[in-house]
Each structure stands twice: as C-alpha cells, then as structure tokens.
Tab-separated table of C-alpha atoms and ligand atoms in Angstrom:
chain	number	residue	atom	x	y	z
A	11	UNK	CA	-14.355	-27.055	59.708
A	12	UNK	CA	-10.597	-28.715	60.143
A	13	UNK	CA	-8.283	-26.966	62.000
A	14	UNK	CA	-5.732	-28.137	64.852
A	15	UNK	CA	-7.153	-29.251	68.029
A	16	UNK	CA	-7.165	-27.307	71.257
A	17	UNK	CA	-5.314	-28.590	74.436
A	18	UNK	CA	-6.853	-31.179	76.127
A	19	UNK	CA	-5.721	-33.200	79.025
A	20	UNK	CA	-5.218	-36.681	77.698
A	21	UNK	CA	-6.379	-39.800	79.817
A	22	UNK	CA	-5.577	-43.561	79.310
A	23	UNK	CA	-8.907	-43.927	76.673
A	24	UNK	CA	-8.316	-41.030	74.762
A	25	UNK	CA	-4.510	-40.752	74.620
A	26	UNK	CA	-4.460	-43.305	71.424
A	27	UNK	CA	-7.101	-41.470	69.551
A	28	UNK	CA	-5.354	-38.473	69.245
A	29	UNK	CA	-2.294	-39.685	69.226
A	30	UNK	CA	-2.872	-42.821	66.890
A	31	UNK	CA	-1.760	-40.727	63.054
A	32	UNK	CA	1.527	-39.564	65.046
A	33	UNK	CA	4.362	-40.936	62.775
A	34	UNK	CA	6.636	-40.442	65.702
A	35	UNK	CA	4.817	-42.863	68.225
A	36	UNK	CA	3.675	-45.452	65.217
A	37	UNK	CA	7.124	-45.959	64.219
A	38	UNK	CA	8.342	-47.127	67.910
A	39	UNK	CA	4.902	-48.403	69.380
A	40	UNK	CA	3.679	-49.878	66.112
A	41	UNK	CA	0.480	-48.814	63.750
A	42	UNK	CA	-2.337	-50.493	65.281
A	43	UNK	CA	-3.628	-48.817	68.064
A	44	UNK	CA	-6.134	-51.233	69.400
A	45	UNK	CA	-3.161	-52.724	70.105
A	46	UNK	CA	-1.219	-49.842	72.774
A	47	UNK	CA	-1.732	-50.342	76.383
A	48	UNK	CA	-2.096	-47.353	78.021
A	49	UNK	CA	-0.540	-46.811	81.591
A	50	UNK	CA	-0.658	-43.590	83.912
A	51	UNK	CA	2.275	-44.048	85.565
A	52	UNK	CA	2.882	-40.383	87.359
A	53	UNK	CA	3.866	-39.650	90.847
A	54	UNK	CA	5.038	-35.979	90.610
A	55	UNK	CA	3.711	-33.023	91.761
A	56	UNK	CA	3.248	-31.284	88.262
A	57	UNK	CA	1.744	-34.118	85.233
A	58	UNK	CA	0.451	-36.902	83.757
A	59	UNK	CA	2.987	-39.421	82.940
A	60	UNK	CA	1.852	-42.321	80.838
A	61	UNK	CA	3.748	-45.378	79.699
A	62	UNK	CA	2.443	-46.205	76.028
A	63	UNK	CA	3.659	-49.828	75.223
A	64	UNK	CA	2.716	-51.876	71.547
A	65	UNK	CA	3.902	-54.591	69.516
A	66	UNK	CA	6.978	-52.682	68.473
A	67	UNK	CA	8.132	-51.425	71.568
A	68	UNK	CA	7.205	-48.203	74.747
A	69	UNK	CA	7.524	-44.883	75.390
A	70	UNK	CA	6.934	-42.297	78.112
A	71	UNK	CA	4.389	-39.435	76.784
A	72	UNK	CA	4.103	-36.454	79.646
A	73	UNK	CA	2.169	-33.881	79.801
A	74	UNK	CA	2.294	-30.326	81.271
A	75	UNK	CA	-1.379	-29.852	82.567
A	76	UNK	CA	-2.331	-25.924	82.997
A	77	UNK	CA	-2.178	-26.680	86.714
A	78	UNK	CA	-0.262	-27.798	89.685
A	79	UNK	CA	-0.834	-30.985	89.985
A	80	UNK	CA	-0.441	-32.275	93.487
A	81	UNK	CA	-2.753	-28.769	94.469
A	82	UNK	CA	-5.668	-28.153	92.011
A	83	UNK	CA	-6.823	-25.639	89.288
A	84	UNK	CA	-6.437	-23.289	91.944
A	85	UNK	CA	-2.752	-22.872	91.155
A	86	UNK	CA	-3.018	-21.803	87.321
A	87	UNK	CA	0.794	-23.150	85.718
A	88	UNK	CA	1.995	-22.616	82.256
A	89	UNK	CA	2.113	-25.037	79.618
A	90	UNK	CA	5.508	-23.637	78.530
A	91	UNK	CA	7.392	-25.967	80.827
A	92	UNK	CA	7.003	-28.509	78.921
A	93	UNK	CA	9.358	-26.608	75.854
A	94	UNK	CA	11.413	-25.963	78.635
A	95	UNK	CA	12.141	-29.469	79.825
A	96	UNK	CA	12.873	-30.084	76.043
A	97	UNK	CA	15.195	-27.379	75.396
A	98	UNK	CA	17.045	-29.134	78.558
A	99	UNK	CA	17.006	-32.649	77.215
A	100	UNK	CA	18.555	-31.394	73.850
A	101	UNK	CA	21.252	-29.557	75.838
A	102	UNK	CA	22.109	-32.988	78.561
A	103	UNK	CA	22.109	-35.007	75.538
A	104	UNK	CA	25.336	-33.120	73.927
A	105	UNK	CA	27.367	-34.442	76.954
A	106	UNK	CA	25.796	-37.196	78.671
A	107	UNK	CA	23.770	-39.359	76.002
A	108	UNK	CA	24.025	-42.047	78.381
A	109	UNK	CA	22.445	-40.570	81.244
A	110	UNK	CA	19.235	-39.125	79.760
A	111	UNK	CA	16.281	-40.577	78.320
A	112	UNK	CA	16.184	-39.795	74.551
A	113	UNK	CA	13.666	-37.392	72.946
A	114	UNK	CA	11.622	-38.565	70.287
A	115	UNK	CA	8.390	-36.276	70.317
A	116	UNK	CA	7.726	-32.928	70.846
A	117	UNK	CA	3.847	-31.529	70.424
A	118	UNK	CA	3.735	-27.938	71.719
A	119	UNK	CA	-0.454	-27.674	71.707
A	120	UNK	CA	-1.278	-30.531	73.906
A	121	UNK	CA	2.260	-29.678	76.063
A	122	UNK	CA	3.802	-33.082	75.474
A	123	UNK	CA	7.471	-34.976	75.431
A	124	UNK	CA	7.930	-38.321	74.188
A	125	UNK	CA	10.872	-40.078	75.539
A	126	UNK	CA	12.399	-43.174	75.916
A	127	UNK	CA	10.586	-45.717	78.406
A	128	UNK	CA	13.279	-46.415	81.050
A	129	UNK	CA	12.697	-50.246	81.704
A	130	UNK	CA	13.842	-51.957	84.475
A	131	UNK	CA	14.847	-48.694	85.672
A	132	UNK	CA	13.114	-47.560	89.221
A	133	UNK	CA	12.692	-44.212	90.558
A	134	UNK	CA	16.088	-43.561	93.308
A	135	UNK	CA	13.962	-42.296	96.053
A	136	UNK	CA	12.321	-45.825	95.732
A	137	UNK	CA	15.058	-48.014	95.914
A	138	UNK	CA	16.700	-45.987	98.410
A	139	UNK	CA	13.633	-46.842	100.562
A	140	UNK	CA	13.917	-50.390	100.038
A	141	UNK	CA	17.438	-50.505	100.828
A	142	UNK	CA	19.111	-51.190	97.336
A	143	UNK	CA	22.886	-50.665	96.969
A	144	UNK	CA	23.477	-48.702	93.722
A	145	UNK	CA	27.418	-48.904	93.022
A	146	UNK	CA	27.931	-46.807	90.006
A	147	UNK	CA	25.072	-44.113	91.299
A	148	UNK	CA	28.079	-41.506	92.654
A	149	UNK	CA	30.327	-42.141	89.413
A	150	UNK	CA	27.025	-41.721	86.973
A	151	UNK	CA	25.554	-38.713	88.749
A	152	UNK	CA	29.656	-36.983	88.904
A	153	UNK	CA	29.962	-37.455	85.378
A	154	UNK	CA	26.098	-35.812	84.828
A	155	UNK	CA	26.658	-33.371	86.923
A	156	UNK	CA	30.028	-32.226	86.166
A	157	UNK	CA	30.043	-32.087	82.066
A	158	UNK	CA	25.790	-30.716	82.151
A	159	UNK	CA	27.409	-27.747	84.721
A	160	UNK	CA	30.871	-27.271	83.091
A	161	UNK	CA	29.509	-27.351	79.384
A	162	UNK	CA	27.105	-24.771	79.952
A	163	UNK	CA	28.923	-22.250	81.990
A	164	UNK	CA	31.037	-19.277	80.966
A	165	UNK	CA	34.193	-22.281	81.274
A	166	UNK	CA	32.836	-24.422	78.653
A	167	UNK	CA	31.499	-22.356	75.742
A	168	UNK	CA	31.588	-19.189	74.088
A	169	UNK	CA	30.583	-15.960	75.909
A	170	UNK	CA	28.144	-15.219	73.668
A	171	UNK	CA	26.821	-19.452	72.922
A	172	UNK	CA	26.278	-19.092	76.949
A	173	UNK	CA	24.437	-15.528	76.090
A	174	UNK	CA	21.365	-16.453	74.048
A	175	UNK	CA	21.233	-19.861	76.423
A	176	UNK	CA	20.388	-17.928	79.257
A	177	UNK	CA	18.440	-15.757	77.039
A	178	UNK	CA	16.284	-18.962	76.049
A	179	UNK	CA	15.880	-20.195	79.725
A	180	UNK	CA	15.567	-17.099	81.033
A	181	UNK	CA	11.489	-17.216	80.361
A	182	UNK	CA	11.041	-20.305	82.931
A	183	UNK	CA	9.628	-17.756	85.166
A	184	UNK	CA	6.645	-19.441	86.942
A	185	UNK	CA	9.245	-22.738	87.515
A	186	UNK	CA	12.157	-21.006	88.871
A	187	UNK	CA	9.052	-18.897	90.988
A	188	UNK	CA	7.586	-22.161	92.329
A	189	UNK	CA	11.598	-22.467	93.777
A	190	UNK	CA	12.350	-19.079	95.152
A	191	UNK	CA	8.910	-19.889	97.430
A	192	UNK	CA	8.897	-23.646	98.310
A	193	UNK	CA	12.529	-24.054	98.957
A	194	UNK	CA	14.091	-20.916	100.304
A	195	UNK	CA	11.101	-18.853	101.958
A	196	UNK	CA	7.900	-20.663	103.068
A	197	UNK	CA	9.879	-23.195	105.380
A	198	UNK	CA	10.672	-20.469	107.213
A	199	UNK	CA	6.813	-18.375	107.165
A	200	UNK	CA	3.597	-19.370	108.273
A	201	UNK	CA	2.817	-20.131	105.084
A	202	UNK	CA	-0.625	-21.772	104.051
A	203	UNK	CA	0.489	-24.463	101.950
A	204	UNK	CA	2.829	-25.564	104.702
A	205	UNK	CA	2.460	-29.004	106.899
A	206	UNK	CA	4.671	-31.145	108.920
A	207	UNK	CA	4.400	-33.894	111.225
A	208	UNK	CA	2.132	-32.408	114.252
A	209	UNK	CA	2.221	-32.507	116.956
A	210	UNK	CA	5.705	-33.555	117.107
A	211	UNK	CA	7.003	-30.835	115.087
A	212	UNK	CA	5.158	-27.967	116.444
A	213	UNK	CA	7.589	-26.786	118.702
A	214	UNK	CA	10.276	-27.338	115.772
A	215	UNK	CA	9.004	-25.581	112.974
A	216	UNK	CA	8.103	-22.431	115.248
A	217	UNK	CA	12.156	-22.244	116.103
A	218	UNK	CA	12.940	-22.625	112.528
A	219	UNK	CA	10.472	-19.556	111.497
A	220	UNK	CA	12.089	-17.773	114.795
A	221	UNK	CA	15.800	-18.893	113.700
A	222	UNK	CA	17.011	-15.245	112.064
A	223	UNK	CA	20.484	-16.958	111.146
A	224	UNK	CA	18.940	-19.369	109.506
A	225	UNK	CA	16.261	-17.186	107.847
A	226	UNK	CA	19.180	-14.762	106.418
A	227	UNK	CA	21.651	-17.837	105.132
A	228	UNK	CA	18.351	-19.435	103.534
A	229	UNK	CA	17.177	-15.871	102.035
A	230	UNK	CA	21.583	-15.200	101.035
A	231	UNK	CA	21.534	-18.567	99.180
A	232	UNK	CA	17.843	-17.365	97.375
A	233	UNK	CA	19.610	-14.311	96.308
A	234	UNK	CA	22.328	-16.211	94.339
A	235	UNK	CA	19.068	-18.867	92.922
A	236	UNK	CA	17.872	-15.635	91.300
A	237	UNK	CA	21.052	-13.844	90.276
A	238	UNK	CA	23.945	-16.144	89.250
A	239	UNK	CA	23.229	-17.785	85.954
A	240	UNK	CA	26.456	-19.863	86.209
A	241	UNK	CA	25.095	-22.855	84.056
A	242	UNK	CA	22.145	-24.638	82.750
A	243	UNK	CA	20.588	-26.703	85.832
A	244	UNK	CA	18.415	-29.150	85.736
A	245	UNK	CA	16.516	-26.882	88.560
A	246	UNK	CA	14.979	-29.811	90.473
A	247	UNK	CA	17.089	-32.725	90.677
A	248	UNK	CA	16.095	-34.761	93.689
A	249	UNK	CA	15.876	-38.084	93.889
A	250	UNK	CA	12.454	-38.633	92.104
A	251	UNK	CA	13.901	-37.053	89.127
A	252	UNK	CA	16.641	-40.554	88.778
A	253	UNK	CA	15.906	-43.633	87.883
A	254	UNK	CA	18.444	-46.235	88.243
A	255	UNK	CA	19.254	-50.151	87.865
A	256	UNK	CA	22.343	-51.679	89.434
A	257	UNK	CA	23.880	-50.838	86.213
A	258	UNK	CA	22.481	-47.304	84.697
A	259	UNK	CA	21.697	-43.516	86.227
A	260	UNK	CA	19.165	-41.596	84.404
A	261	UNK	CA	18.218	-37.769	85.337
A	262	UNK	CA	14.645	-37.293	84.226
A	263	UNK	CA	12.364	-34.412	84.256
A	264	UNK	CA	14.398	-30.743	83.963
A	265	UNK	CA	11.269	-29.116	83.225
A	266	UNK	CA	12.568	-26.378	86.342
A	267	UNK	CA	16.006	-25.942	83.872
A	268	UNK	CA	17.339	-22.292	83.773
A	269	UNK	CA	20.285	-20.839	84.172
A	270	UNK	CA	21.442	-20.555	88.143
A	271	UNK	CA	23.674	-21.772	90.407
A	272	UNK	CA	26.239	-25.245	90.106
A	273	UNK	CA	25.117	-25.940	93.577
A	274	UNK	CA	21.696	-26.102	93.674
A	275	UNK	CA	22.016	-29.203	91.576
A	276	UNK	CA	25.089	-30.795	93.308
A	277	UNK	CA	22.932	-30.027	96.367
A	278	UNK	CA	20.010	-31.443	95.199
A	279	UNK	CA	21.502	-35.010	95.185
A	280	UNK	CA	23.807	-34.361	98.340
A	281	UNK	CA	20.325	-33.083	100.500
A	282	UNK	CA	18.586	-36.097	98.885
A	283	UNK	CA	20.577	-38.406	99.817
A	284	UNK	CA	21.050	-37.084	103.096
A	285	UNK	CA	17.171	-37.092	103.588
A	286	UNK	CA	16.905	-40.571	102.489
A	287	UNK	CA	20.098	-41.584	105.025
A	288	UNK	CA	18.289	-40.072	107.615
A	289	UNK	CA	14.680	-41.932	106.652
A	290	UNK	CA	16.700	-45.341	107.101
A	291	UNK	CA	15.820	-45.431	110.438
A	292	UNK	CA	11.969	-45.479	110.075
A	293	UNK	CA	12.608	-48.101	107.844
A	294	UNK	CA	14.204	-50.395	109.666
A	295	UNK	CA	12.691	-53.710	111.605
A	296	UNK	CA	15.202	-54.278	114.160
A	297	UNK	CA	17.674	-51.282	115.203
A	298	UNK	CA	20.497	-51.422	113.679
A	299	UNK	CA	19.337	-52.970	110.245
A	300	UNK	CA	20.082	-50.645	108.267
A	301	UNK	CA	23.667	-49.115	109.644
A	302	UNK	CA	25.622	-50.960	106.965
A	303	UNK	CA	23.443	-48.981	104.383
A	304	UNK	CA	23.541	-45.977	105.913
A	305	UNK	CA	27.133	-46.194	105.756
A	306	UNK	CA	26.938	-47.166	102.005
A	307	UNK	CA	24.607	-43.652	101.552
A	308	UNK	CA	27.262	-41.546	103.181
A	309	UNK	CA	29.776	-43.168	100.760
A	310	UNK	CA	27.623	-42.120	97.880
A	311	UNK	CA	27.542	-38.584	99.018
A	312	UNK	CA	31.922	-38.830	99.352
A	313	UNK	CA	32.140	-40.359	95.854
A	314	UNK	CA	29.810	-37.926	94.634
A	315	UNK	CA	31.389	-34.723	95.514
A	316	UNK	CA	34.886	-36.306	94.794
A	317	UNK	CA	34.281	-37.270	91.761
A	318	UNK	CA	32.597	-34.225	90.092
A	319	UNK	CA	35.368	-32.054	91.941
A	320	UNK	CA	37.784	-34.442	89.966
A	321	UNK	CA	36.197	-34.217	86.944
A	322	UNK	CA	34.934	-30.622	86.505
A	323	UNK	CA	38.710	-29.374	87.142
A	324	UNK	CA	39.659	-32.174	84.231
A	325	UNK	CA	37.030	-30.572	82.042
A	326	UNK	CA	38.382	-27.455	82.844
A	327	UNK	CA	42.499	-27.911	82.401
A	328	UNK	CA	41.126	-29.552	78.964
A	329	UNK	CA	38.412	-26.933	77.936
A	330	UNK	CA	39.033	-24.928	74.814
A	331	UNK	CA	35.649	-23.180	74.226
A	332	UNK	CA	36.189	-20.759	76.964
A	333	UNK	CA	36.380	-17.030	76.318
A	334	UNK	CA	37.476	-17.464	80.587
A	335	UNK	CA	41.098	-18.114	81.412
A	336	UNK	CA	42.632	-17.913	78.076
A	337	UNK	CA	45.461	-20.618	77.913
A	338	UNK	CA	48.005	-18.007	76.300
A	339	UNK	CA	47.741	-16.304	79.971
A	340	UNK	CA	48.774	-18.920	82.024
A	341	UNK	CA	51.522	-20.827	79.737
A	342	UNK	CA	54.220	-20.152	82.211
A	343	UNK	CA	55.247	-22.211	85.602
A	344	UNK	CA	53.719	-18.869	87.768
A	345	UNK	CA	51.053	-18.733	85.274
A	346	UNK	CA	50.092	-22.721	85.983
A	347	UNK	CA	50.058	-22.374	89.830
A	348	UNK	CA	47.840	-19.414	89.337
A	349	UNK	CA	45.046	-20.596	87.305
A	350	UNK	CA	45.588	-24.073	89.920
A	351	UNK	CA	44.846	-21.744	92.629
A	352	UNK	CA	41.872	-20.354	90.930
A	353	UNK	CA	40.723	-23.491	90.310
A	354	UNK	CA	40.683	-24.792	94.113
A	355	UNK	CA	39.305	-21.755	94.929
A	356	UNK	CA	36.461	-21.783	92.681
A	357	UNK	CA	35.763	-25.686	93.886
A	358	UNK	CA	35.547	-24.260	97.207
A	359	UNK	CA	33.014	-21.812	96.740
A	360	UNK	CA	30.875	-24.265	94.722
A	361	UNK	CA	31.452	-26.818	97.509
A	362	UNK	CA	29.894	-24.194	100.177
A	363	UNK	CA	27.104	-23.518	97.716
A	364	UNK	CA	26.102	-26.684	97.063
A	365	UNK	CA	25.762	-27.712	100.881
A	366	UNK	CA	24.021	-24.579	101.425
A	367	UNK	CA	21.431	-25.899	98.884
A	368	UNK	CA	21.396	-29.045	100.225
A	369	UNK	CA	20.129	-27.757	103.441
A	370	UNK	CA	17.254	-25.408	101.816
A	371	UNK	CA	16.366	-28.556	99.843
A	372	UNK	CA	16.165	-30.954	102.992
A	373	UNK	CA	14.109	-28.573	105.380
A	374	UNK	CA	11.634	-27.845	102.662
A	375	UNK	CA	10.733	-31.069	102.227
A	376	UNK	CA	9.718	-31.633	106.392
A	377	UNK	CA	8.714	-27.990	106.560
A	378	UNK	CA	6.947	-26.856	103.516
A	379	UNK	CA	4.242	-28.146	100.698
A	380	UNK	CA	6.035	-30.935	99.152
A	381	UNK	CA	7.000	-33.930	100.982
A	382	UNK	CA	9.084	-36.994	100.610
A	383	UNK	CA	8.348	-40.941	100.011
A	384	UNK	CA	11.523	-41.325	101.982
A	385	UNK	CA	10.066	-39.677	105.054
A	386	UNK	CA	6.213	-39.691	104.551
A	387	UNK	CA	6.434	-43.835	104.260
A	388	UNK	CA	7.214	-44.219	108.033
A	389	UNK	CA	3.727	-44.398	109.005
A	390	UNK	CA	4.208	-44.118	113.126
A	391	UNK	CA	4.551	-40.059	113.040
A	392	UNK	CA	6.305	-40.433	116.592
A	393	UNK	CA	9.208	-42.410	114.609
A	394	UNK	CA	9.355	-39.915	111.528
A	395	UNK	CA	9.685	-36.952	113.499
A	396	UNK	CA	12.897	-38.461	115.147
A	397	UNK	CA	13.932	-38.897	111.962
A	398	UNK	CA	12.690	-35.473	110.408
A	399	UNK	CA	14.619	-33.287	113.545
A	400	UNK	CA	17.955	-35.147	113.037
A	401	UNK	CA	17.125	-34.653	109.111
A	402	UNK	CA	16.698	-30.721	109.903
A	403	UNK	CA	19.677	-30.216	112.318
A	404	UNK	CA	21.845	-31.465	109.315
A	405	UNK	CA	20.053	-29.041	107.203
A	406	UNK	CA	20.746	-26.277	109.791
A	407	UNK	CA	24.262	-26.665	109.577
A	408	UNK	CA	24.729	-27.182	105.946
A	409	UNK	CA	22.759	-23.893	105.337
A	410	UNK	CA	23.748	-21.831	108.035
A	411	UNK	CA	27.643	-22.998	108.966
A	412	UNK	CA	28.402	-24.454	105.222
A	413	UNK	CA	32.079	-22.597	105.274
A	414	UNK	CA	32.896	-24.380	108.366
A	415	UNK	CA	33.436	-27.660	106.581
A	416	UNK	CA	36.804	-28.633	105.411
A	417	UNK	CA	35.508	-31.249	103.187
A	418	UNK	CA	32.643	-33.863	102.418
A	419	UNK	CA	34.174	-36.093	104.466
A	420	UNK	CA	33.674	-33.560	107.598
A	421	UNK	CA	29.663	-33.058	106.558
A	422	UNK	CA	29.408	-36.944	106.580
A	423	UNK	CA	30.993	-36.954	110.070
A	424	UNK	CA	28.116	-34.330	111.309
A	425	UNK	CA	25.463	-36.498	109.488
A	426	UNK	CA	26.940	-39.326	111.648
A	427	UNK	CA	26.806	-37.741	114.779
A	428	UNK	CA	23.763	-36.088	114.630
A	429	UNK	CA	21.937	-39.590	113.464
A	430	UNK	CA	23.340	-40.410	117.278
A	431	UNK	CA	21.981	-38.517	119.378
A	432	UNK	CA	18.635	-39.568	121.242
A	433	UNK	CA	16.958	-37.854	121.406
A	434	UNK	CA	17.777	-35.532	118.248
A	435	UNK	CA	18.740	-31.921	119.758
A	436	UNK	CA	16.747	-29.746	117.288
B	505	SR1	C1	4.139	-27.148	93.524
B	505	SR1	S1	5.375	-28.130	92.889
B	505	SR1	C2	6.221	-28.782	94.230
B	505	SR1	C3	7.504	-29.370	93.880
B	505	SR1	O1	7.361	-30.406	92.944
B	505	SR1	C4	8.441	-30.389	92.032
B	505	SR1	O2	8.981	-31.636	91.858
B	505	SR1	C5	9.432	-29.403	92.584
B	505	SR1	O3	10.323	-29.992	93.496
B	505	SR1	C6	8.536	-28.446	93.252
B	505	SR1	O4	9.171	-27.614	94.173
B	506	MG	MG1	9.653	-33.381	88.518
C-alpha cells in the first residue's frame, strides 16, 4: 500500500531517511545523504531544531511536535503553528529580507520549516550573558520592528489587504492562549506551573499576587493582547528569538504571530533587555565589572525606541497604501500640523504600551513557568534573587505607572536607580 506518511517526530538517525528524496534539502545540502550530519540544536520551550549540514552547504529543519516541549505530552499543542510561523516569515520577508532567515521548505504533515542556517550567528540572550557589545543591534531591531509593525497595520496597507491578514492569523488560537496565561495572568495566581527562586522570593511573589494595581494594569494590558489587532507581531520576540554577530540581527521563530498590539513586540526587546541589564550583576567577578556594559544595554534600549519612533513616523509621512489619513485631507499648513499632532500622539500611546508589555514580559519570566538563561545562569540563588527583585520593581513600574514616563530616557534613569539600591526595595 503507498500512501503519504503519518507525522512522526524526527530524530538525528531518522531525519535523513525521510527527508533524503526532498528536492528542496538535496539541492542546498547535496544528494548523498550518508553524507548530512545531523545536529539537534534546540533550546526552546516548544521543538526540535536540527542543523542539517552536507557537502553543498546547511540548513535549519524545525519541527512543531504535538506537545509542549519544555512540559510533556501532558500539554497537547497543535501542529498548526508551524503554518503559522511560515505565513509570518513570508510576511517579514516583504520588508526586512535582511533581517530574517529565508524560507526554503515547507512540509505541512510532519509540521516542518526549512530555513536558512544562521552561521556565526549566536542566540542574543547568549551573548548578552557573556558580555558582547552588539553596535548595530538597536538600528537592526528599529528597522525590524518599525517596517514588520507599520506594513501590516491599518497605516500601511489596504483596509481590506489588512482584513483577510487578520483573518489568516486569527486561527493561532492555542499560541496567542499560551500568552494571555503565562505572561499576563499566572504571575500574578497561584498557579501550578509557577516557580521562582525560593526561599528568597517567597515573600515577593505573595505581594505581587496581593498587588491589586498591579493585577488590574497586567489584566488592562491582556485586554488590549486579545482585542487590538493593530499589526502582524511576531508574538514572542524575546531575546532567544535573535541571533546576532557584530555585524547582522536576525528575528527567528514567529510561530506566536497574530495580529495584536505594536507594543507587545517593542516590549518584548525593551523587557529583554532590561532583564538581561539587570542579570549583569550575577555575572560579574569583581563588582563593578560589568557597569560599562550595563551602560552600553541601557543605550540599546534609547537607540531602540528612538529609532523605530523615527522611523515608523518616516514610514508613515511616506505611506501611500493607507485607506487611514488620506493625504488629500491634510494638504494644507492646518491640515500638516494636524496629522503631526496625530502622529505624536499615536507614538505616545504605543510608547506606554510597549513599556507596559515590557513589564508583563519581565515578571513572567521570575514569576511564572518559563525562565531565563540570563537569570537562571547565576547559580548562587541568594545573588539571583537580588537581581530578580530589582528586575521586578522595574517591571512594576513599567506596567503599573507606564504614563508617568516622559521618555525612554526617563525609564533608563529608573532602571539605573533601582539597580542601586541595596538592598532592592521590592
Ligand atoms: C509553554 S511555552 C513557554 C514560552 O515559550 C515560548 O518561547 C513563549 O515565550 C512561551 O510563553
Ligand atoms: Mg520560540
């Protein structure tokens, strides 16, 4: 009997049997298939990630398991995410070529993408461990950032392009559900799949699930995750999903794309990087090591937000698509300074948003299910939870009293102060 093949959840020995008669792979990796060296390379919480390298050249084959990974078959996922993360690639590619890796392969039974193997590149969260100094990190990421967001909204295409977009994404259910849980409610329940550094964070983690403020800005901000399909987001854009060299920014991995909030992706890098600016300390050998770097993080974050502010208004002042803010209404002087006004005010809001999801982002990761390298590396736990309370008082401001700052520059200044005090006050 022939027929296609059922799922199965490929492994280094059986990955080039099946996938040896794939015209897709032979082209790049080359015919002979004795000849591939098989690597599983993944880290994630979700799938196998194997590097397949031959004669000809690599690529990166993942693949969606019907699970969670970092939990179990006990927490059933779809397969579907996989078409999702696609759909995503083909969209980032449009407008930033240059900042994802290139699709060569889809195969919808066994749940797989075949991309381009990223080589030198490391994984961010790494190399901000280490220390490394990535200069064009804040430029690449404001450039991703701004045209993915602006291309996809309602100011960058069609009303009805942007329509059957959503429509598309809108089936990423069991992702976008994995969100609305891990980052905006269980920090904040006694929930089982919860841990954090105990003891040391005992006493914390009860005043965060006792913290009503915080509770409603966390469960406001979940509200617009769910509601406000402003553009296609990458959905979980941390700082495991970059990889860098001194040189290039990647985003990798928008298998949690949908259509939601600007913010929760700006915030995504802002929280990471906070998170990783406030791991520096557990990282350091002598005190005071790694102040210079610190200093070069915060930077990041400044150029970051500057730059996509800079650029997404540039998009916009240039943007034809747009069934929004129809040039012929604004051709006069009053006209100009209105849509100018509209624009600062729109920045604004997406300013307080994104902080607001930086904060969710950063006290999930010491609260909930899913840690961080950054955090979980400092092996004395006295010495990470230091670093964890400072990391949360940040993250209770940027969630709870977002409005209150003027500017980046002003949530740097709080990062700074807070990184301070000894002991942290939270
Ligand atoms: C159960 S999945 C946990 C986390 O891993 C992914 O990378 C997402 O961040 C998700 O929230
Ligand atoms: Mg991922």
């Amino acid at each position: 009997m022939t027929g296609k093949l059922p799922f199965e959840a490929l492994s280094v020995e059986t990955l080039a049997p099946r996938l040896g008669a794939n015209e897709a792979l032979c082209a790049i990796i080359g015919r002979d298939t004795s000849a591939w060296k098989v690597r599983e390379v993944g880290d994630g919480n979700l799938n196998f990630v194997f590097v397949v390298q031959g004669p000809r050249g690599g690529v990166v084959v993942k693949q969606a398991l019907p699970y969670v990974r970092l939990v179990g078959e006990s927490w059933p996922l779809s397969l579907t995410r996989s078409y999702f993360e696609q759909q995503a690639l083909i969209a980032e590619a449009k407008v930033v070529p240059q900042h994802v890796p290139r699709l060569f392969h889809a195969d919808e039974t066994l749940s797989l993408t075949v991309m381009a193997y990223l080589t030198p590149h490391v994984i961010l969260r790494k190399g901000l461990i280490r220390g490394t100094l990535y200069p064009h990190l804040a430029d690449h990421m404001a450039t991703f950032l701004a045209r993915t967001l602006f291309s996809t909204s309602d100011l960058g295409q069609p009303a009805a392009d942007k329509k059957k977009h959503v429509a598309l994404f809108c089936a990423n259910i069991e992702l976008c559900k994995i969100t609305e849980d891990l980052v905006f409610t269980d920090p904040w329940l006694i929930a089982e799949a919860n841990r954090w550094t105990s003891p040391q964070l005992d006493a914390t983690a009860a005043a965060v699930r006792a913290d009503s403020q915080w509770k409603r800005a966390a469960q406001e901000l979940k509200l617009k995750f769910m509601g406000e399909a402003q553009a296609l987001i990458h959905g979980d854009l941390h700082s495991g999903s970059i990889m860098v060299t001194e040189r290039e920014t990647y985003a990798i991995d928008p298998e949690f794309a949908f259509y939601g909030p600007m913010g929760f992706d700006v915030g995504a890098v802002i929280g990471n990087l906070y998170l990783a600016y406030f791991a520096q300390a557990g990282h350091e050998a002598v005190s005071g090591q790694r102040d210079a770097y610190c200093e070069w993080i915060l930077s990041t974050v400044e150029s970051l937000w500057t730059l996509f502010d800079q650029r997404f208004r540039a998009l916009w002042v240039n943007g034809t698509a747009s069934d929004a803010f129809p040039s012929t209404l604004f051709a006069d002087s009053l006209g100009r300074e209105a849509i100018a006004d509209a624009q600062i005010a729109y920045m604004r809001r997406l300013f307080v948003d994104s902080l607001g999801f930086a904060g969710c982002k950063m006290t999930r990761r010491i609260l909930g299910l899913a840690h961080v390298e950054d955090l979980e590396s400092i092996a004395d736990p006295d010495r990470r939870s230091i670093c964890e309370k400072r990391a949360l008082r940040l993250a209770r401001l940027l969630t709870v009293e977002a409005s209150r700052f003027a500017d980046i520059a002003a949530a740097n200044d709080a990062a700074r102060a807070i990184r301070r005090e000894t002991p942290p006050s939270l």
